[in-house]
């Protein structure tokens, strides 16, 4: 049976007061509701009910041409299932019928999920009332809609109303029950166009990755212009394939998660623009994910026991970052590379040797037959006493070594060279990672990013952490390199936190994790 929205009646007051009490620190009293309900004209009070049980309510009061939204609340146990959105849509339609041109309301600054709900319905923050909520001193954010009688506003209202119908029909449909939200994720930060559908932040229903590597290989690295063009060509089909494979349709989704930084700007905007368009057309909320957070969340998919506080090392073609994660969503960068990223060093050395692109998998394969102690390459910053990395010196040392040997007419033993180079990279990473877990006293260590696919790095970290009694999580190879399943995992967590991305959000090439 679906949920319905109807006018509030005196017999609903008991249930309404109970929800009011659990929702607001300064709840309205019975008298206040009774007074409101006997005002003739310029008011609409609605409840949403399912199976004869009131699950939420809200009201609008018309003042001049503004409809003030009052006391919108949903019962604790059934939030995040579209009932608030449906109620708001019905209130907006009523407000329009009462003659309102604008919707307005005040919301607690810290009530992120309510603000996200209103933003998704087209309300914008237009000001702040400092210390408005006297009991906590918290600020109120004033929100305001564009003219709902204008064509653009009317179209949005119609979309909201249609989405509300779906929400009510689906309640308690099998998409939003205990299994958790159904999320479509989109990733396009570098040279992989990826989409995934996930249930409840864990269960990967589909994960499609269209790699452009062949188009970049002949240039020995990612060419940004080619990347954007290829994303544009692939994205519609990739998303469709992910949806088909998951056996789902857009109407079933609870959220769309998208990588909005860091990465190549021209590549990021393709995924973000697509996700925004889909969100606008369907009314499904949008959630923004930092690509590095995605790499860390890949570990949650690999091992559900992983829990902060933890230390994470994200090593990819664009990053070498050692991070402290005291709790999910809070990130402190301990150190980064001062020059080349770890994957970039692998790629550049392989390119110099004419071995192809990407260099990481090629060199690590060759290294299996080489002697890691054959050549004593520098371990930059090993004893620097901090958590910074530097890889360009090592890259230069390898290139100089090759030139020197060639000039001397000696043949280079490529496996020995690959193993020695790899060992120099890994030694510093392991040493700094171990120092970090010891210094911070954490019990978990997570590895992420394309270079985490390196077997020797996985082994070395596994051994070193075991010796410290620290649990290690390393994602399976398919979740190390760029994919959308990891974005879905991080996106689901952010969605459940009530975070939403506005349709005016922009991609950020240099987005940092610590500033979230
Ligand atoms: O995470 P990712 O797919 O894309 C970025 O966000 O950069 O990482 C790609 C990087 C490339 O530089 C690639 O050479 C490196 O990961 N990589 C490896 C290995 N597999 C991939 N590096 C070392 N050993 C590997 N087995
Ligand atoms: Zn990556």
Short mmCIF file of C-alpha atoms and ligand atoms in Angstrom, two decimals:
data_model
loop_
_atom_site.label_atom_id
_atom_site.label_comp_id
_atom_site.label_asym_id
_atom_site.label_seq_id
_atom_site.Cartn_x
_atom_site.Cartn_y
_atom_site.Cartn_z
CA UNK A 1 0.00 0.00 0.00
CA UNK A 2 1.33 3.42 -0.87
CA UNK A 3 1.61 6.44 1.43
CA UNK A 4 -0.77 9.38 1.02
CA UNK A 5 -0.70 13.08 1.76
CA UNK A 6 -3.95 14.63 3.08
CA UNK A 7 -5.17 17.58 5.13
CA UNK A 8 -4.40 17.50 8.83
CA UNK A 9 -7.41 16.88 11.08
CA UNK A 10 -7.88 17.30 14.85
CA UNK A 11 -7.66 13.51 15.32
CA UNK A 12 -4.06 13.62 13.99
CA UNK A 13 -2.83 15.92 16.76
CA UNK A 14 -1.65 13.15 19.07
CA UNK A 15 0.64 11.66 16.42
CA UNK A 16 1.75 15.10 15.22
CA UNK A 17 2.74 16.17 18.75
CA UNK A 18 4.78 12.99 19.19
CA UNK A 19 6.74 13.62 15.97
CA UNK A 20 7.11 17.33 16.84
CA UNK A 21 8.58 16.31 20.20
CA UNK A 22 11.20 14.01 18.68
CA UNK A 23 12.10 16.48 15.91
CA UNK A 24 12.60 19.90 17.48
CA UNK A 25 14.40 21.07 20.64
CA UNK A 26 11.60 23.65 21.24
CA UNK A 27 8.50 21.76 20.09
CA UNK A 28 5.17 23.45 19.50
CA UNK A 29 2.49 22.70 22.09
CA UNK A 30 -1.01 21.36 21.44
CA UNK A 31 -2.51 24.87 21.88
CA UNK A 32 -0.19 26.27 19.24
CA UNK A 33 -1.27 23.65 16.70
CA UNK A 34 -4.95 24.09 17.61
CA UNK A 35 -4.68 27.86 17.18
CA UNK A 36 -3.03 27.45 13.80
CA UNK A 37 -5.66 25.02 12.59
CA UNK A 38 -8.61 27.29 13.33
CA UNK A 39 -7.22 30.17 11.26
CA UNK A 40 -9.43 30.51 8.20
CA UNK A 41 -7.74 30.97 4.85
CA UNK A 42 -4.10 31.48 3.96
CA UNK A 43 -3.08 28.21 5.63
CA UNK A 44 -2.53 24.60 4.66
CA UNK A 45 -1.60 21.86 7.13
CA UNK A 46 -0.93 18.42 5.70
CA UNK A 47 0.02 15.00 7.03
CA UNK A 48 1.60 12.06 5.28
CA UNK A 49 0.26 8.72 6.39
CA UNK A 50 0.76 5.06 5.64
CA UNK A 51 -1.50 2.27 6.74
CA UNK A 52 -3.55 4.75 8.87
CA UNK A 53 -0.45 5.87 10.73
CA UNK A 54 0.69 9.50 10.56
CA UNK A 55 4.39 9.56 9.69
CA UNK A 56 4.95 13.27 9.11
CA UNK A 57 3.33 16.65 8.74
CA UNK A 58 3.97 20.23 7.75
CA UNK A 59 2.22 23.53 7.17
CA UNK A 60 2.39 26.68 5.08
CA UNK A 61 1.12 30.12 6.07
CA UNK A 62 0.59 32.81 3.47
CA UNK A 63 1.90 36.28 4.26
CA UNK A 64 1.44 38.70 1.37
CA UNK A 65 2.75 36.67 -1.59
CA UNK A 66 5.13 34.50 0.47
CA UNK A 67 4.24 31.07 1.78
CA UNK A 68 6.15 30.33 4.99
CA UNK A 69 6.84 26.65 5.47
CA UNK A 70 6.37 25.70 9.13
CA UNK A 71 7.28 22.67 11.24
CA UNK A 72 7.92 20.16 8.47
CA UNK A 73 8.88 16.93 10.24
CA UNK A 74 9.06 13.21 9.53
CA UNK A 75 8.97 10.47 12.14
CA UNK A 76 12.46 9.39 13.19
CA UNK A 77 12.37 5.81 11.92
CA UNK A 78 11.21 6.61 8.39
CA UNK A 79 13.40 9.51 7.32
CA UNK A 80 15.38 9.51 4.06
CA UNK A 81 12.63 7.61 2.24
CA UNK A 82 11.18 10.47 0.24
CA UNK A 83 8.28 11.28 2.59
CA UNK A 84 9.66 14.73 3.49
CA UNK A 85 10.20 15.48 -0.16
CA UNK A 86 6.65 14.39 -1.01
CA UNK A 87 5.20 16.48 1.79
CA UNK A 88 7.16 19.54 0.71
CA UNK A 89 6.00 19.08 -2.88
CA UNK A 90 2.36 18.97 -1.76
CA UNK A 91 2.85 22.03 0.47
CA UNK A 92 4.38 23.88 -2.49
CA UNK A 93 1.42 23.00 -4.69
CA UNK A 94 -0.98 24.18 -1.95
CA UNK A 95 1.00 27.37 -1.50
CA UNK A 96 0.69 28.04 -5.20
CA UNK A 97 -3.08 27.47 -5.02
CA UNK A 98 -3.27 29.92 -2.11
CA UNK A 99 -1.70 32.54 -4.37
CA UNK A 100 1.92 32.43 -3.19
CA UNK A 101 4.70 33.50 -5.54
CA UNK A 102 7.55 32.40 -3.27
CA UNK A 103 8.21 29.76 -0.66
CA UNK A 104 10.33 30.73 2.30
CA UNK A 105 11.45 29.16 5.55
CA UNK A 106 14.06 29.16 8.29
CA UNK A 107 16.13 26.10 9.01
CA UNK A 108 18.80 25.29 11.57
CA UNK A 109 22.21 25.85 10.09
CA UNK A 110 23.39 22.42 11.25
CA UNK A 111 20.35 20.55 9.95
CA UNK A 112 22.09 19.49 6.76
CA UNK A 113 19.55 16.96 5.61
CA UNK A 114 16.67 19.47 5.87
CA UNK A 115 18.69 22.09 4.02
CA UNK A 116 19.49 19.55 1.33
CA UNK A 117 15.81 18.68 0.99
CA UNK A 118 14.89 22.34 0.52
CA UNK A 119 17.75 22.95 -1.90
CA UNK A 120 16.66 20.02 -4.02
CA UNK A 121 13.21 21.60 -4.14
CA UNK A 122 14.73 24.80 -5.54
CA UNK A 123 15.05 26.93 -2.40
CA UNK A 124 18.24 28.94 -2.00
CA UNK A 125 19.96 30.27 1.11
CA UNK A 126 19.50 34.04 1.08
CA UNK A 127 20.65 35.01 4.55
CA UNK A 128 21.40 34.00 8.10
CA UNK A 129 19.77 35.05 11.37
CA UNK A 130 22.63 34.82 13.88
CA UNK A 131 21.81 32.97 17.09
CA UNK A 132 18.16 32.65 16.09
CA UNK A 133 17.57 29.47 18.08
CA UNK A 134 17.94 30.88 21.55
CA UNK A 135 18.27 27.55 23.34
CA UNK A 136 21.44 26.59 21.47
CA UNK A 137 22.53 29.91 19.98
CA UNK A 138 22.50 28.21 16.60
CA UNK A 139 22.04 30.30 13.45
CA UNK A 140 18.99 30.06 11.25
CA UNK A 141 19.48 29.95 7.50
CA UNK A 142 16.76 31.80 5.60
CA UNK A 143 15.78 30.04 2.40
CA UNK A 144 13.77 31.41 -0.46
CA UNK A 145 12.43 30.10 -3.75
CA UNK A 146 12.37 31.82 -7.12
CA UNK A 147 8.93 32.89 -8.34
CA UNK A 148 6.89 29.67 -8.50
CA UNK A 149 4.36 31.30 -10.82
CA UNK A 150 6.99 31.87 -13.52
CA UNK A 151 7.31 29.18 -16.21
CA UNK A 152 10.65 27.87 -14.83
CA UNK A 153 9.21 27.73 -11.31
CA UNK A 154 6.07 25.99 -12.51
CA UNK A 155 8.07 23.36 -14.37
CA UNK A 156 10.09 22.65 -11.24
CA UNK A 157 6.90 22.39 -9.19
CA UNK A 158 5.51 19.89 -11.67
CA UNK A 159 8.71 17.81 -11.46
CA UNK A 160 8.52 17.89 -7.67
CA UNK A 161 4.90 16.82 -7.76
CA UNK A 162 5.64 13.90 -10.09
CA UNK A 163 8.60 12.80 -7.99
CA UNK A 164 6.34 13.00 -4.90
CA UNK A 165 3.83 10.71 -6.54
CA UNK A 166 6.58 8.16 -7.19
CA UNK A 167 7.90 8.48 -3.63
CA UNK A 168 4.46 7.92 -2.12
CA UNK A 169 3.73 5.02 -4.42
CA UNK A 170 7.04 3.36 -3.65
CA UNK A 171 6.66 3.70 0.12
CA UNK A 172 7.68 1.37 1.75
CA UNK A 173 8.73 0.05 -1.64
CA UNK A 174 11.52 -2.45 -1.80
CA UNK A 175 14.07 0.18 -2.82
CA UNK A 176 14.33 2.05 0.46
CA UNK A 177 13.75 -0.59 3.08
CA UNK A 178 16.34 -2.03 5.46
CA UNK A 179 18.63 -2.90 2.57
CA UNK A 180 19.56 0.77 2.41
CA UNK A 181 19.57 3.29 -0.40
CA UNK A 182 20.09 2.49 -4.06
CA UNK A 183 22.81 4.73 -5.47
CA UNK A 184 24.12 5.30 -8.99
CA UNK A 185 27.71 6.57 -9.01
CA UNK A 186 29.61 8.25 -11.82
CA UNK A 187 33.38 8.69 -12.07
CA UNK A 188 35.25 10.57 -14.80
CA UNK A 189 38.19 12.28 -13.08
CA UNK A 190 40.97 10.87 -15.25
CA UNK A 191 40.99 8.39 -18.11
CA UNK A 192 38.29 5.94 -17.03
CA UNK A 193 34.59 6.54 -17.63
CA UNK A 194 32.89 4.53 -14.90
CA UNK A 195 29.41 3.97 -13.49
CA UNK A 196 28.20 1.67 -10.73
CA UNK A 197 24.95 0.86 -8.97
CA UNK A 198 25.14 -0.04 -5.31
CA UNK A 199 22.67 -1.02 -2.61
CA UNK A 200 23.19 -0.01 1.00
CA UNK A 201 26.77 1.20 0.54
CA UNK A 202 28.14 -2.35 0.26
CA UNK A 203 26.41 -4.48 -2.31
CA UNK A 204 27.79 -3.77 -5.79
CA UNK A 205 24.97 -4.52 -8.25
CA UNK A 206 27.03 -3.39 -11.23
CA UNK A 207 30.35 -1.69 -11.91
CA UNK A 208 31.21 -0.70 -15.45
CA UNK A 209 34.59 0.80 -16.38
CA UNK A 210 35.34 2.00 -19.91
CA UNK A 211 39.05 2.65 -20.02
CA UNK A 212 40.56 5.03 -22.54
CA UNK A 213 44.05 3.71 -21.95
CA UNK A 214 44.57 2.68 -25.57
CA UNK A 215 43.92 6.20 -26.79
CA UNK A 216 46.51 7.67 -24.42
CA UNK A 217 49.10 4.89 -24.64
CA UNK A 218 50.74 6.15 -27.80
CA UNK A 219 51.38 9.50 -26.11
CA UNK A 220 52.85 7.81 -23.03
CA UNK A 221 50.40 9.51 -20.66
CA UNK A 222 46.92 10.93 -20.34
CA UNK A 223 46.13 13.70 -22.83
CA UNK A 224 43.46 15.86 -21.15
CA UNK A 225 41.66 16.90 -24.34
CA UNK A 226 41.35 13.31 -25.49
CA UNK A 227 40.11 12.30 -22.03
CA UNK A 228 37.24 14.84 -22.06
CA UNK A 229 36.20 13.88 -25.57
CA UNK A 230 36.21 10.16 -24.79
CA UNK A 231 34.21 10.68 -21.59
CA UNK A 232 31.60 12.60 -23.57
CA UNK A 233 31.38 9.77 -26.08
CA UNK A 234 31.16 7.02 -23.48
CA UNK A 235 29.17 8.33 -20.55
CA UNK A 236 25.61 7.69 -21.72
CA UNK A 237 26.33 4.09 -22.72
CA UNK A 238 28.39 3.38 -19.60
CA UNK A 239 25.61 4.59 -17.27
CA UNK A 240 23.00 2.69 -19.24
CA UNK A 241 25.05 -0.49 -19.05
CA UNK A 242 25.45 -0.10 -15.28
CA UNK A 243 21.69 0.44 -14.89
CA UNK A 244 20.82 -2.54 -17.12
CA UNK A 245 23.29 -4.84 -15.41
CA UNK A 246 21.84 -3.89 -12.02
CA UNK A 247 18.35 -4.50 -13.39
CA UNK A 248 17.16 -1.10 -12.26
CA UNK A 249 15.65 2.09 -13.67
CA UNK A 250 16.25 5.74 -12.76
CA UNK A 251 12.94 5.90 -10.88
CA UNK A 252 14.28 3.32 -8.37
CA UNK A 253 17.32 5.35 -7.39
CA UNK A 254 17.62 7.19 -4.10
CA UNK A 255 20.69 9.22 -5.03
CA UNK A 256 23.23 9.96 -7.72
CA UNK A 257 26.84 10.19 -6.50
CA UNK A 258 29.46 11.85 -8.64
CA UNK A 259 33.18 12.60 -8.40
CA UNK A 260 33.52 16.40 -8.46
CA UNK A 261 37.26 16.62 -7.75
CA UNK A 262 40.20 16.33 -7.75
CA UNK A 263 41.27 15.38 -11.27
CA UNK A 264 41.49 16.71 -14.80
CA UNK A 265 39.04 19.58 -14.96
CA UNK A 266 37.83 18.84 -18.49
CA UNK A 267 37.27 15.20 -17.53
CA UNK A 268 35.51 15.94 -14.23
CA UNK A 269 33.01 18.33 -15.81
CA UNK A 270 31.71 15.64 -18.16
CA UNK A 271 30.62 13.33 -15.32
CA UNK A 272 29.40 16.20 -13.19
CA UNK A 273 27.34 17.81 -15.97
CA UNK A 274 25.79 14.45 -16.82
CA UNK A 275 24.96 13.76 -13.16
CA UNK A 276 23.47 17.23 -12.67
CA UNK A 277 21.31 16.87 -15.76
CA UNK A 278 20.05 13.49 -14.59
CA UNK A 279 19.34 14.86 -11.12
CA UNK A 280 17.48 17.87 -12.52
CA UNK A 281 15.39 15.80 -14.90
CA UNK A 282 14.43 13.15 -12.36
CA UNK A 283 14.47 15.05 -9.06
CA UNK A 284 16.84 12.43 -7.60
CA UNK A 285 19.25 14.06 -5.13
CA UNK A 286 22.87 14.56 -6.08
CA UNK A 287 25.81 13.80 -3.79
CA UNK A 288 29.40 14.95 -4.42
CA UNK A 289 32.36 12.66 -3.72
CA UNK A 290 36.05 13.50 -3.49
CA UNK A 291 37.97 11.03 -5.66
CA UNK A 292 40.52 10.30 -2.91
CA UNK A 293 37.73 9.58 -0.42
CA UNK A 294 36.49 7.07 -2.99
CA UNK A 295 39.87 5.32 -3.02
CA UNK A 296 39.74 5.08 0.78
CA UNK A 297 36.15 3.76 0.76
CA UNK A 298 37.21 1.00 -1.65
CA UNK A 299 38.60 -0.58 1.52
CA UNK A 300 35.17 -0.71 3.14
CA UNK A 301 33.97 -2.79 0.22
CA UNK A 302 36.98 -5.06 0.60
CA UNK A 303 36.64 -5.49 4.34
CA UNK A 304 33.48 -4.44 6.21
CA UNK A 305 35.39 -4.50 9.50
CA UNK A 306 37.54 -1.50 8.57
CA UNK A 307 36.82 1.29 11.03
CA UNK A 308 38.44 4.62 11.82
CA UNK A 309 40.57 5.77 13.47
CA UNK A 310 42.90 4.69 10.69
CA UNK A 311 45.77 5.76 8.50
CA UNK A 312 45.36 5.60 4.72
CA UNK A 313 47.89 5.77 1.94
CA UNK A 314 46.46 6.82 -1.41
CA UNK A 315 48.95 6.18 -4.20
CA UNK A 316 47.91 6.70 -7.78
CA UNK A 317 48.91 8.36 -11.03
CA UNK A 318 48.00 11.73 -9.55
CA UNK A 319 48.51 11.33 -5.80
CA UNK A 320 50.76 10.12 -3.05
CA UNK A 321 48.99 11.08 0.15
CA UNK A 322 49.32 9.74 3.64
CA UNK A 323 46.16 10.56 5.59
CA UNK A 324 44.92 10.29 9.13
CA UNK A 325 41.20 9.45 9.30
CA UNK A 326 40.05 9.86 12.93
CA UNK A 327 36.42 9.22 11.87
CA UNK A 328 34.63 8.78 8.55
CA UNK A 329 34.41 12.08 6.76
CA UNK A 330 37.27 13.71 8.67
CA UNK A 331 40.64 13.70 6.92
CA UNK A 332 43.98 15.13 7.93
CA UNK A 333 46.75 15.04 5.36
CA UNK A 334 49.93 13.90 7.10
CA UNK A 335 52.10 14.23 4.03
CA UNK A 336 52.09 14.27 0.25
CA UNK A 337 54.54 14.12 -2.59
CA UNK A 338 56.48 17.29 -3.21
CA UNK A 339 56.81 16.51 -6.91
CA UNK A 340 55.81 13.37 -8.87
CA UNK A 341 53.10 10.97 -7.69
CA UNK A 342 54.10 7.32 -7.19
CA UNK A 343 52.20 6.07 -10.25
CA UNK A 344 53.60 8.92 -12.30
CA UNK A 345 57.14 7.80 -11.42
CA UNK A 346 56.32 4.27 -12.61
CA UNK A 347 54.80 5.68 -15.79
CA UNK A 348 57.75 7.99 -16.55
CA UNK A 349 60.40 5.31 -16.00
CA UNK A 350 58.48 2.87 -18.23
CA UNK A 351 58.08 5.56 -20.85
CA UNK A 352 61.83 6.28 -20.84
CA UNK A 353 62.50 2.57 -21.33
CA UNK A 354 59.93 2.50 -24.16
CA UNK A 355 57.92 -0.17 -22.35
CA UNK A 356 54.44 1.34 -22.82
CA UNK A 357 51.71 2.91 -20.73
CA UNK A 358 50.62 2.69 -17.96
CA UNK A 359 54.03 1.83 -16.57
CA UNK A 360 53.01 0.50 -13.14
CA UNK A 361 51.65 -2.90 -14.14
CA UNK A 362 54.42 -3.40 -16.73
CA UNK A 363 57.28 -2.62 -14.36
CA UNK A 364 55.81 -4.57 -11.45
CA UNK A 365 55.44 -7.62 -13.70
CA UNK A 366 59.07 -7.31 -14.87
CA UNK A 367 60.21 -6.79 -11.28
CA UNK A 368 59.00 -10.27 -10.36
CA UNK A 369 62.06 -11.70 -12.11
CA UNK A 370 64.51 -9.07 -10.91
CA UNK A 371 66.74 -8.56 -7.90
CA UNK A 372 65.54 -5.65 -5.75
CA UNK A 373 69.05 -5.20 -4.35
CA UNK A 374 70.79 -5.11 -7.74
CA UNK A 375 71.00 -1.33 -7.97
CA UNK A 376 71.12 0.95 -4.96
CA UNK A 377 68.72 3.76 -5.92
CA UNK A 378 68.17 6.70 -3.52
CA UNK A 379 65.42 6.53 -0.90
CA UNK A 380 64.43 10.19 -0.94
CA UNK A 381 63.07 11.68 2.28
CA UNK A 382 63.43 8.36 4.12
CA UNK A 383 64.94 10.13 7.12
CA UNK A 384 63.28 13.51 6.67
CA UNK A 385 61.39 13.08 9.94
CA UNK A 386 58.09 14.08 8.32
CA UNK A 387 55.50 12.42 6.11
CA UNK A 388 56.44 14.07 2.83
CA UNK A 389 57.51 12.15 -0.26
CA UNK A 390 59.65 13.06 -3.25
CA UNK A 391 59.91 10.86 -6.32
CA UNK A 392 61.37 12.98 -9.09
CA UNK A 393 64.95 12.48 -7.81
CA UNK A 394 64.51 8.73 -7.95
CA UNK A 395 63.11 8.95 -11.47
CA UNK A 396 66.13 11.03 -12.53
CA UNK A 397 68.52 8.58 -10.84
CA UNK A 398 66.95 5.70 -12.78
CA UNK A 399 67.17 7.60 -16.07
CA UNK A 400 70.80 8.60 -15.37
CA UNK A 401 71.64 5.00 -14.55
CA UNK A 402 70.17 3.83 -17.86
CA UNK A 403 72.07 6.51 -19.81
CA UNK A 404 75.30 5.69 -17.99
CA UNK A 405 75.03 1.97 -18.70
CA UNK A 406 74.14 2.56 -22.33
CA UNK A 407 77.07 4.98 -22.75
CA UNK A 408 79.38 2.38 -21.25
CA UNK A 409 78.04 -0.11 -23.79
CA UNK A 410 76.57 -2.38 -21.13
CA UNK A 411 73.24 -4.05 -21.56
CA UNK A 412 70.64 -3.12 -18.98
CA UNK A 413 69.00 -5.90 -17.03
CA UNK A 414 65.44 -4.58 -17.17
CA UNK A 415 63.98 -6.89 -14.49
CA UNK A 416 66.78 -5.92 -12.05
CA UNK A 417 66.23 -2.26 -12.83
CA UNK A 418 62.46 -2.54 -12.39
CA UNK A 419 62.79 -4.45 -9.11
CA UNK A 420 65.37 -2.00 -7.71
CA UNK A 421 63.33 1.05 -8.69
CA UNK A 422 60.16 -0.46 -7.26
CA UNK A 423 61.92 -1.34 -4.01
CA UNK A 424 63.16 2.24 -3.60
CA UNK A 425 59.60 3.58 -3.98
CA UNK A 426 58.13 1.01 -1.63
CA UNK A 427 60.76 1.28 1.11
CA UNK A 428 59.95 4.93 1.77
CA UNK A 429 56.21 4.40 1.62
CA UNK A 430 56.28 1.51 4.05
CA UNK A 431 58.60 3.30 6.47
CA UNK A 432 56.40 6.41 6.59
CA UNK A 433 53.18 4.43 6.84
CA UNK A 434 54.53 2.44 9.79
CA UNK A 435 55.69 5.61 11.51
CA UNK A 436 52.25 7.13 11.09
CA UNK A 437 50.31 4.21 12.59
CA UNK A 438 52.72 4.09 15.51
CA UNK A 439 52.67 7.81 16.15
CA UNK A 440 48.87 8.04 15.92
CA UNK A 441 48.23 4.74 17.69
CA UNK A 442 45.64 3.56 15.17
CA UNK A 443 44.65 -0.09 14.68
CA UNK A 444 43.79 0.01 10.96
CA UNK A 445 45.73 0.83 7.85
CA UNK A 446 44.11 1.23 4.42
CA UNK A 447 45.73 1.33 1.02
CA UNK A 448 44.09 2.85 -2.02
CA UNK A 449 44.70 4.08 -5.56
CA UNK A 450 46.09 2.50 -8.73
CA UNK A 451 49.54 1.81 -7.26
CA UNK A 452 47.85 -0.24 -4.51
CA UNK A 453 47.55 -2.87 -7.24
CA UNK A 454 51.32 -3.38 -6.91
CA UNK A 455 51.85 -6.86 -5.39
CA UNK A 456 55.18 -6.01 -3.78
CA UNK A 457 53.73 -2.91 -2.07
CA UNK A 458 50.77 -4.94 -0.81
CA UNK A 459 53.08 -7.63 0.57
CA UNK A 460 55.55 -5.26 2.17
CA UNK A 461 52.83 -3.23 3.87
CA UNK A 462 51.01 -6.37 4.98
CA UNK A 463 54.14 -7.69 6.67
CA UNK A 464 55.19 -4.40 8.22
CA UNK A 465 51.73 -3.71 9.66
CA UNK A 466 51.32 -7.26 10.93
CA UNK A 467 54.53 -6.77 12.88
CA UNK A 468 52.91 -3.73 14.53
CA UNK A 469 49.65 -5.59 15.24
CA UNK A 470 47.78 -3.26 12.89
CA UNK A 471 45.02 -4.55 10.60
CA UNK A 472 45.63 -3.94 6.91
CA UNK A 473 42.99 -3.59 4.28
CA UNK A 474 43.87 -3.66 0.60
CA UNK A 475 41.11 -3.53 -1.99
CA UNK A 476 40.90 -6.20 -4.68
CA UNK A 477 42.69 -5.17 -7.88
CA UNK A 478 39.48 -4.11 -9.62
CA UNK A 479 38.81 -1.60 -6.83
CA UNK A 480 42.36 -0.19 -6.76
CA UNK A 481 42.36 1.50 -10.15
CA UNK A 482 39.68 4.06 -10.89
CA UNK A 483 36.11 2.74 -10.72
CA UNK A 484 32.68 3.98 -9.69
CA UNK A 485 31.89 1.32 -7.06
CA UNK A 486 34.23 3.10 -4.66
CA UNK A 487 32.50 6.42 -5.45
CA UNK A 488 29.14 4.75 -4.73
CA UNK A 489 30.40 3.52 -1.35
CA UNK A 490 31.62 6.98 -0.30
CA UNK A 491 28.54 8.61 -1.89
CA UNK A 492 26.13 6.39 0.04
CA UNK A 493 27.81 7.33 3.28
CA UNK A 494 27.57 11.05 2.42
CA UNK A 495 23.94 10.61 1.30
CA UNK A 496 23.03 9.05 4.64
CA UNK A 497 24.77 11.98 6.37
CA UNK A 498 22.23 14.19 4.61
CA UNK A 499 24.77 15.81 2.30
CA UNK A 500 23.61 17.02 -1.07
CA UNK A 501 25.33 18.77 -3.96
CA UNK A 502 23.55 21.78 -5.45
CA UNK A 503 22.99 22.01 -9.17
CA UNK A 504 25.29 25.04 -9.16
CA UNK A 505 28.28 23.00 -7.87
CA UNK A 506 31.43 23.15 -9.95
CA UNK A 507 34.18 20.61 -10.54
CA UNK A 508 37.41 21.32 -8.66
CA UNK A 509 40.66 20.09 -10.17
CA UNK A 510 42.60 20.67 -6.93
CA UNK A 511 39.91 19.71 -4.41
CA UNK A 512 41.46 18.76 -1.09
CA UNK A 513 40.19 16.14 1.32
CA UNK A 514 41.04 17.97 4.52
CA UNK A 515 38.83 20.92 3.66
CA UNK A 516 35.59 19.02 3.38
O1 LIG B 1 44.01 5.38 -9.36
P1 LIG B 1 44.38 5.29 -10.80
O2 LIG B 1 43.66 4.29 -11.66
O3 LIG B 1 44.23 6.68 -11.50
C1 LIG B 1 44.56 7.87 -10.86
O4 LIG B 1 43.72 8.38 -10.06
O5 LIG B 1 45.69 8.31 -11.11
O6 LIG B 1 45.96 5.02 -10.84
C2 LIG B 1 46.67 4.80 -12.04
C3 LIG B 1 48.14 4.66 -11.72
C4 LIG B 1 49.03 4.65 -12.94
O7 LIG B 1 50.07 5.59 -12.77
C5 LIG B 1 49.56 3.22 -12.97
O8 LIG B 1 50.88 3.13 -13.52
C6 LIG B 1 49.57 2.85 -11.52
O9 LIG B 1 48.37 3.42 -11.03
N1 LIG B 1 49.57 1.40 -11.32
C7 LIG B 1 50.57 0.73 -10.75
C8 LIG B 1 50.24 -0.64 -10.81
N2 LIG B 1 49.03 -0.76 -11.42
C9 LIG B 1 48.63 0.52 -11.72
N3 LIG B 1 51.73 1.15 -10.19
C10 LIG B 1 52.57 0.23 -9.71
N4 LIG B 1 52.32 -1.09 -9.75
C11 LIG B 1 51.19 -1.57 -10.29
N5 LIG B 1 50.98 -2.89 -10.34
ZN1 LIG B 2 42.34 7.36 -8.81
#
